[in-house]
Amino acid sequence: MNELFYEEEYPIMAYSLDCYDQLSLVGILDIFQNIAGYHSELLGIGFDDLKKIGITWLLVRTKFDVIRPLTQLRKVNVKTWQSYKGRVDYERDYLICDEAGEVLVKGTSKWCLVDIKARKIVPTTKITDDITYPNKRNYRERFAKLEFPLFKATEEKTFAVYRSHLDHNFHVNNTKYGEFITNLINLPRGVSIKSFSIDYIKEVRLDEELIMKYEKNNSEYLIEGYTNNEIAIRSFLEIEKR
């Protein structure tokens, strides 16, 4: 077994589906998060391992593309590997496949290591072993951050941050932003996500308010979230009829 490449079979539970019985935005982000955690633990660099040396993982951005319809799924096969290591960042790729092995979703994410007390990014040399799986990437282009220079919001909603939104770093968990976005844009029946990207810019904490805004251009949504008058997340979502 090559430990640098990890795969696992997942049953699709009701909570991973949206109200139209499709694998939801939150469901996809949750699968990515879980398998990344399992693989990190297998490699000895999971949350508890890193906590012993005063650092933790911080997710910086995620993107994915939906290749095939995400309906009538009972279980999926999920694959992950570290595809890149930089001076202060890592990239991790994902594939979600159906039972026949056909790719349903491909995605990638960028991670950094953060000093728990100082809340500052530390270099990747803090982890001495290179766990990059060689010569396999989902995307040729480098992972660029989102920019919306002409952003003009047409809709806005304010969400309160409750304890149920937090993870073990005591800020809003990345999957919960998928929940906020879902409740912000309210996609109708017959429409599915084609592609999605999100940048996590500023930590949002308990009892803060998250003001979510979006601009819609045909099949594309430009989304920004603010807390304490500062940008917290920026996201892009493209939809299509299926």
Short mmCIF file of N, CA and C in Angstrom, two decimals, residues 130-218:
data_model
loop_
_atom_site.label_atom_id
_atom_site.label_comp_id
_atom_site.label_asym_id
_atom_site.label_seq_id
_atom_site.Cartn_x
_atom_site.Cartn_y
_atom_site.Cartn_z
N ASP A 130 8.36 14.81 3.30
CA ASP A 130 7.61 15.25 2.13
C ASP A 130 6.61 14.14 1.78
N ILE A 131 5.33 14.43 1.91
CA ILE A 131 4.31 13.43 1.66
C ILE A 131 3.62 13.63 0.31
N THR A 132 4.25 14.39 -0.58
CA THR A 132 3.66 14.65 -1.89
C THR A 132 3.63 13.38 -2.74
N TYR A 133 2.47 13.08 -3.30
CA TYR A 133 2.32 11.96 -4.23
C TYR A 133 2.77 12.46 -5.60
N PRO A 134 3.79 11.87 -6.21
CA PRO A 134 4.42 12.47 -7.39
C PRO A 134 3.58 12.36 -8.66
N ASN A 135 3.68 13.40 -9.47
CA ASN A 135 3.19 13.39 -10.86
C ASN A 135 1.70 13.12 -11.00
N LYS A 136 0.91 13.59 -10.05
CA LYS A 136 -0.54 13.43 -10.17
C LYS A 136 -1.22 14.69 -9.64
N ARG A 137 -1.88 15.41 -10.54
CA ARG A 137 -2.60 16.64 -10.17
C ARG A 137 -3.92 16.67 -10.92
N ASN A 138 -4.95 17.16 -10.25
CA ASN A 138 -6.25 17.31 -10.91
C ASN A 138 -6.30 18.50 -11.85
N TYR A 139 -5.50 19.52 -11.56
CA TYR A 139 -5.50 20.75 -12.35
C TYR A 139 -4.07 21.11 -12.73
N ARG A 140 -3.87 21.48 -13.97
CA ARG A 140 -2.54 21.92 -14.39
C ARG A 140 -2.21 23.31 -13.88
N GLU A 141 -3.23 24.20 -13.90
CA GLU A 141 -2.98 25.57 -13.50
C GLU A 141 -2.80 25.67 -11.99
N ARG A 142 -2.00 26.62 -11.55
CA ARG A 142 -1.81 26.83 -10.11
C ARG A 142 -3.08 27.40 -9.49
N PHE A 143 -3.16 27.27 -8.22
CA PHE A 143 -4.36 27.59 -7.46
C PHE A 143 -4.37 29.09 -7.15
N ALA A 144 -5.06 29.89 -7.96
CA ALA A 144 -5.09 31.34 -7.78
C ALA A 144 -6.24 31.74 -6.87
N LYS A 145 -6.04 32.80 -6.11
CA LYS A 145 -7.10 33.29 -5.23
C LYS A 145 -8.13 34.07 -6.04
N LEU A 146 -9.34 34.14 -5.51
CA LEU A 146 -10.44 34.81 -6.18
C LEU A 146 -10.34 36.32 -6.00
N GLU A 147 -10.66 37.05 -7.06
CA GLU A 147 -10.71 38.52 -7.02
C GLU A 147 -11.96 38.98 -7.76
N PHE A 148 -12.75 39.86 -7.14
CA PHE A 148 -13.95 40.42 -7.77
C PHE A 148 -13.85 41.95 -7.77
N PRO A 149 -13.04 42.54 -8.65
CA PRO A 149 -12.81 43.99 -8.59
C PRO A 149 -14.05 44.84 -8.86
N LEU A 150 -15.03 44.31 -9.59
CA LEU A 150 -16.23 45.08 -9.93
C LEU A 150 -17.47 44.53 -9.23
N PHE A 151 -17.28 43.92 -8.07
CA PHE A 151 -18.36 43.26 -7.35
C PHE A 151 -19.44 44.26 -6.95
N LYS A 152 -20.69 43.95 -7.36
CA LYS A 152 -21.85 44.78 -6.99
C LYS A 152 -22.95 43.84 -6.49
N ALA A 153 -23.11 43.77 -5.20
CA ALA A 153 -24.06 42.83 -4.62
C ALA A 153 -25.50 43.19 -4.97
N THR A 154 -26.27 42.16 -5.30
CA THR A 154 -27.69 42.35 -5.58
C THR A 154 -28.56 41.78 -4.48
N GLU A 155 -28.02 40.86 -3.68
CA GLU A 155 -28.75 40.26 -2.57
C GLU A 155 -27.84 40.17 -1.35
N GLU A 156 -28.44 40.23 -0.17
CA GLU A 156 -27.66 40.20 1.07
C GLU A 156 -28.46 39.51 2.18
N LYS A 157 -27.78 38.70 2.98
CA LYS A 157 -28.39 38.10 4.17
C LYS A 157 -27.36 38.11 5.30
N THR A 158 -27.86 38.22 6.52
CA THR A 158 -26.99 38.20 7.69
C THR A 158 -27.24 36.91 8.49
N PHE A 159 -26.14 36.22 8.82
CA PHE A 159 -26.22 34.98 9.57
C PHE A 159 -25.51 35.14 10.91
N ALA A 160 -26.13 34.68 11.97
CA ALA A 160 -25.49 34.64 13.28
C ALA A 160 -24.62 33.39 13.38
N VAL A 161 -23.51 33.51 14.06
CA VAL A 161 -22.59 32.38 14.24
C VAL A 161 -22.84 31.77 15.61
N TYR A 162 -23.23 30.49 15.58
CA TYR A 162 -23.52 29.76 16.81
C TYR A 162 -22.43 28.72 17.08
N ARG A 163 -22.48 28.15 18.27
CA ARG A 163 -21.47 27.16 18.66
C ARG A 163 -21.45 25.96 17.71
N SER A 164 -22.60 25.61 17.17
CA SER A 164 -22.68 24.47 16.26
C SER A 164 -21.95 24.70 14.94
N HIS A 165 -21.57 25.94 14.68
CA HIS A 165 -20.84 26.26 13.45
C HIS A 165 -19.32 26.11 13.62
N LEU A 166 -18.86 25.93 14.86
CA LEU A 166 -17.42 25.96 15.13
C LEU A 166 -16.78 24.58 15.01
N ASP A 167 -15.47 24.59 14.70
CA ASP A 167 -14.69 23.35 14.73
C ASP A 167 -13.69 23.41 15.88
N HIS A 168 -12.74 22.47 15.91
CA HIS A 168 -11.83 22.42 17.05
C HIS A 168 -10.79 23.54 17.06
N ASN A 169 -10.78 24.37 16.02
CA ASN A 169 -9.96 25.58 16.04
C ASN A 169 -10.76 26.79 16.53
N PHE A 170 -12.01 26.53 16.95
CA PHE A 170 -12.90 27.55 17.53
C PHE A 170 -13.23 28.68 16.56
N HIS A 171 -13.23 28.38 15.27
CA HIS A 171 -13.76 29.30 14.27
C HIS A 171 -14.76 28.54 13.40
N VAL A 172 -15.49 29.26 12.55
CA VAL A 172 -16.49 28.61 11.71
C VAL A 172 -15.82 27.57 10.83
N ASN A 173 -16.33 26.34 10.88
CA ASN A 173 -15.79 25.25 10.07
C ASN A 173 -16.04 25.52 8.60
N ASN A 174 -15.12 25.08 7.75
CA ASN A 174 -15.22 25.38 6.33
C ASN A 174 -16.52 24.88 5.71
N THR A 175 -17.03 23.74 6.17
CA THR A 175 -18.26 23.20 5.59
C THR A 175 -19.46 24.09 5.88
N LYS A 176 -19.42 24.82 6.98
CA LYS A 176 -20.55 25.66 7.37
C LYS A 176 -20.72 26.83 6.41
N TYR A 177 -19.63 27.27 5.78
CA TYR A 177 -19.78 28.32 4.77
C TYR A 177 -20.57 27.79 3.58
N GLY A 178 -20.43 26.50 3.28
CA GLY A 178 -21.26 25.90 2.25
C GLY A 178 -22.73 25.97 2.63
N GLU A 179 -23.01 25.80 3.92
CA GLU A 179 -24.38 25.91 4.42
C GLU A 179 -24.90 27.33 4.29
N PHE A 180 -24.07 28.31 4.67
CA PHE A 180 -24.48 29.71 4.54
C PHE A 180 -24.74 30.07 3.08
N ILE A 181 -23.86 29.62 2.18
CA ILE A 181 -24.02 29.92 0.76
C ILE A 181 -25.29 29.28 0.21
N THR A 182 -25.55 28.03 0.60
CA THR A 182 -26.77 27.35 0.16
C THR A 182 -28.01 28.13 0.58
N ASN A 183 -28.03 28.64 1.79
CA ASN A 183 -29.17 29.39 2.29
C ASN A 183 -29.24 30.80 1.72
N LEU A 184 -28.12 31.29 1.22
CA LEU A 184 -28.09 32.62 0.61
C LEU A 184 -28.69 32.63 -0.79
N ILE A 185 -28.31 31.65 -1.63
CA ILE A 185 -28.68 31.74 -3.05
C ILE A 185 -29.92 30.93 -3.41
N ASN A 186 -30.30 29.93 -2.60
CA ASN A 186 -31.56 29.20 -2.79
C ASN A 186 -31.73 28.69 -4.22
N LEU A 187 -30.93 27.73 -4.63
CA LEU A 187 -31.02 27.20 -5.98
C LEU A 187 -32.34 26.44 -6.19
N PRO A 188 -32.99 26.62 -7.35
CA PRO A 188 -34.27 25.95 -7.61
C PRO A 188 -34.08 24.51 -8.05
N ARG A 189 -35.16 23.77 -8.10
CA ARG A 189 -35.15 22.40 -8.61
C ARG A 189 -34.70 22.39 -10.08
N GLY A 190 -33.99 21.34 -10.47
CA GLY A 190 -33.56 21.20 -11.85
C GLY A 190 -32.23 21.87 -12.16
N VAL A 191 -31.64 22.49 -11.14
CA VAL A 191 -30.36 23.18 -11.31
C VAL A 191 -29.33 22.54 -10.38
N SER A 192 -28.11 22.36 -10.88
CA SER A 192 -27.05 21.75 -10.09
C SER A 192 -25.79 22.60 -10.15
N ILE A 193 -24.93 22.41 -9.18
CA ILE A 193 -23.64 23.11 -9.18
C ILE A 193 -22.73 22.48 -10.22
N LYS A 194 -22.12 23.32 -11.05
CA LYS A 194 -21.15 22.87 -12.04
C LYS A 194 -19.73 23.03 -11.52
N SER A 195 -19.45 24.17 -10.90
CA SER A 195 -18.14 24.39 -10.31
C SER A 195 -18.27 25.32 -9.12
N PHE A 196 -17.29 25.20 -8.21
CA PHE A 196 -17.34 25.96 -6.97
C PHE A 196 -15.93 26.26 -6.50
N SER A 197 -15.72 27.47 -6.00
CA SER A 197 -14.44 27.85 -5.38
C SER A 197 -14.74 28.71 -4.16
N ILE A 198 -13.89 28.61 -3.15
CA ILE A 198 -14.04 29.46 -1.98
C ILE A 198 -12.67 29.75 -1.38
N ASP A 199 -12.46 31.01 -1.02
CA ASP A 199 -11.26 31.44 -0.30
C ASP A 199 -11.66 31.78 1.13
N TYR A 200 -10.95 31.22 2.09
CA TYR A 200 -11.19 31.52 3.51
C TYR A 200 -10.16 32.59 3.91
N ILE A 201 -10.62 33.80 4.11
CA ILE A 201 -9.72 34.95 4.25
C ILE A 201 -9.51 35.35 5.70
N LYS A 202 -10.58 35.36 6.47
CA LYS A 202 -10.51 35.79 7.87
C LYS A 202 -11.34 34.84 8.73
N GLU A 203 -10.80 34.49 9.88
CA GLU A 203 -11.53 33.62 10.80
C GLU A 203 -12.79 34.31 11.31
N VAL A 204 -13.87 33.56 11.39
CA VAL A 204 -15.12 34.06 11.95
C VAL A 204 -15.43 33.23 13.19
N ARG A 205 -15.77 33.91 14.29
CA ARG A 205 -15.86 33.24 15.58
C ARG A 205 -17.25 33.33 16.20
N LEU A 206 -17.39 32.68 17.34
CA LEU A 206 -18.66 32.58 18.04
C LEU A 206 -19.27 33.95 18.31
N ASP A 207 -20.57 34.05 18.09
CA ASP A 207 -21.39 35.24 18.38
C ASP A 207 -21.13 36.40 17.43
N GLU A 208 -20.26 36.22 16.45
CA GLU A 208 -20.10 37.25 15.43
C GLU A 208 -21.20 37.09 14.38
N GLU A 209 -21.41 38.13 13.59
CA GLU A 209 -22.35 38.06 12.48
C GLU A 209 -21.58 37.95 11.17
N LEU A 210 -22.10 37.15 10.26
CA LEU A 210 -21.53 37.00 8.94
C LEU A 210 -22.51 37.57 7.93
N ILE A 211 -22.14 38.65 7.29
CA ILE A 211 -22.99 39.29 6.29
C ILE A 211 -22.60 38.75 4.92
N MET A 212 -23.50 38.01 4.30
CA MET A 212 -23.25 37.35 3.02
C MET A 212 -23.93 38.12 1.90
N LYS A 213 -23.19 38.35 0.81
CA LYS A 213 -23.71 39.10 -0.33
C LYS A 213 -23.38 38.35 -1.61
N TYR A 214 -24.25 38.50 -2.63
CA TYR A 214 -23.90 37.90 -3.90
C TYR A 214 -24.34 38.75 -5.08
N GLU A 215 -23.64 38.56 -6.18
CA GLU A 215 -23.97 39.15 -7.47
C GLU A 215 -24.16 38.01 -8.45
N LYS A 216 -25.26 37.99 -9.19
CA LYS A 216 -25.55 36.92 -10.13
C LYS A 216 -25.39 37.41 -11.56
N ASN A 217 -24.60 36.67 -12.34
CA ASN A 217 -24.40 36.97 -13.75
C ASN A 217 -24.72 35.72 -14.55
N ASN A 218 -25.95 35.65 -15.08
CA ASN A 218 -26.41 34.47 -15.81
C ASN A 218 -26.30 33.22 -14.93
#
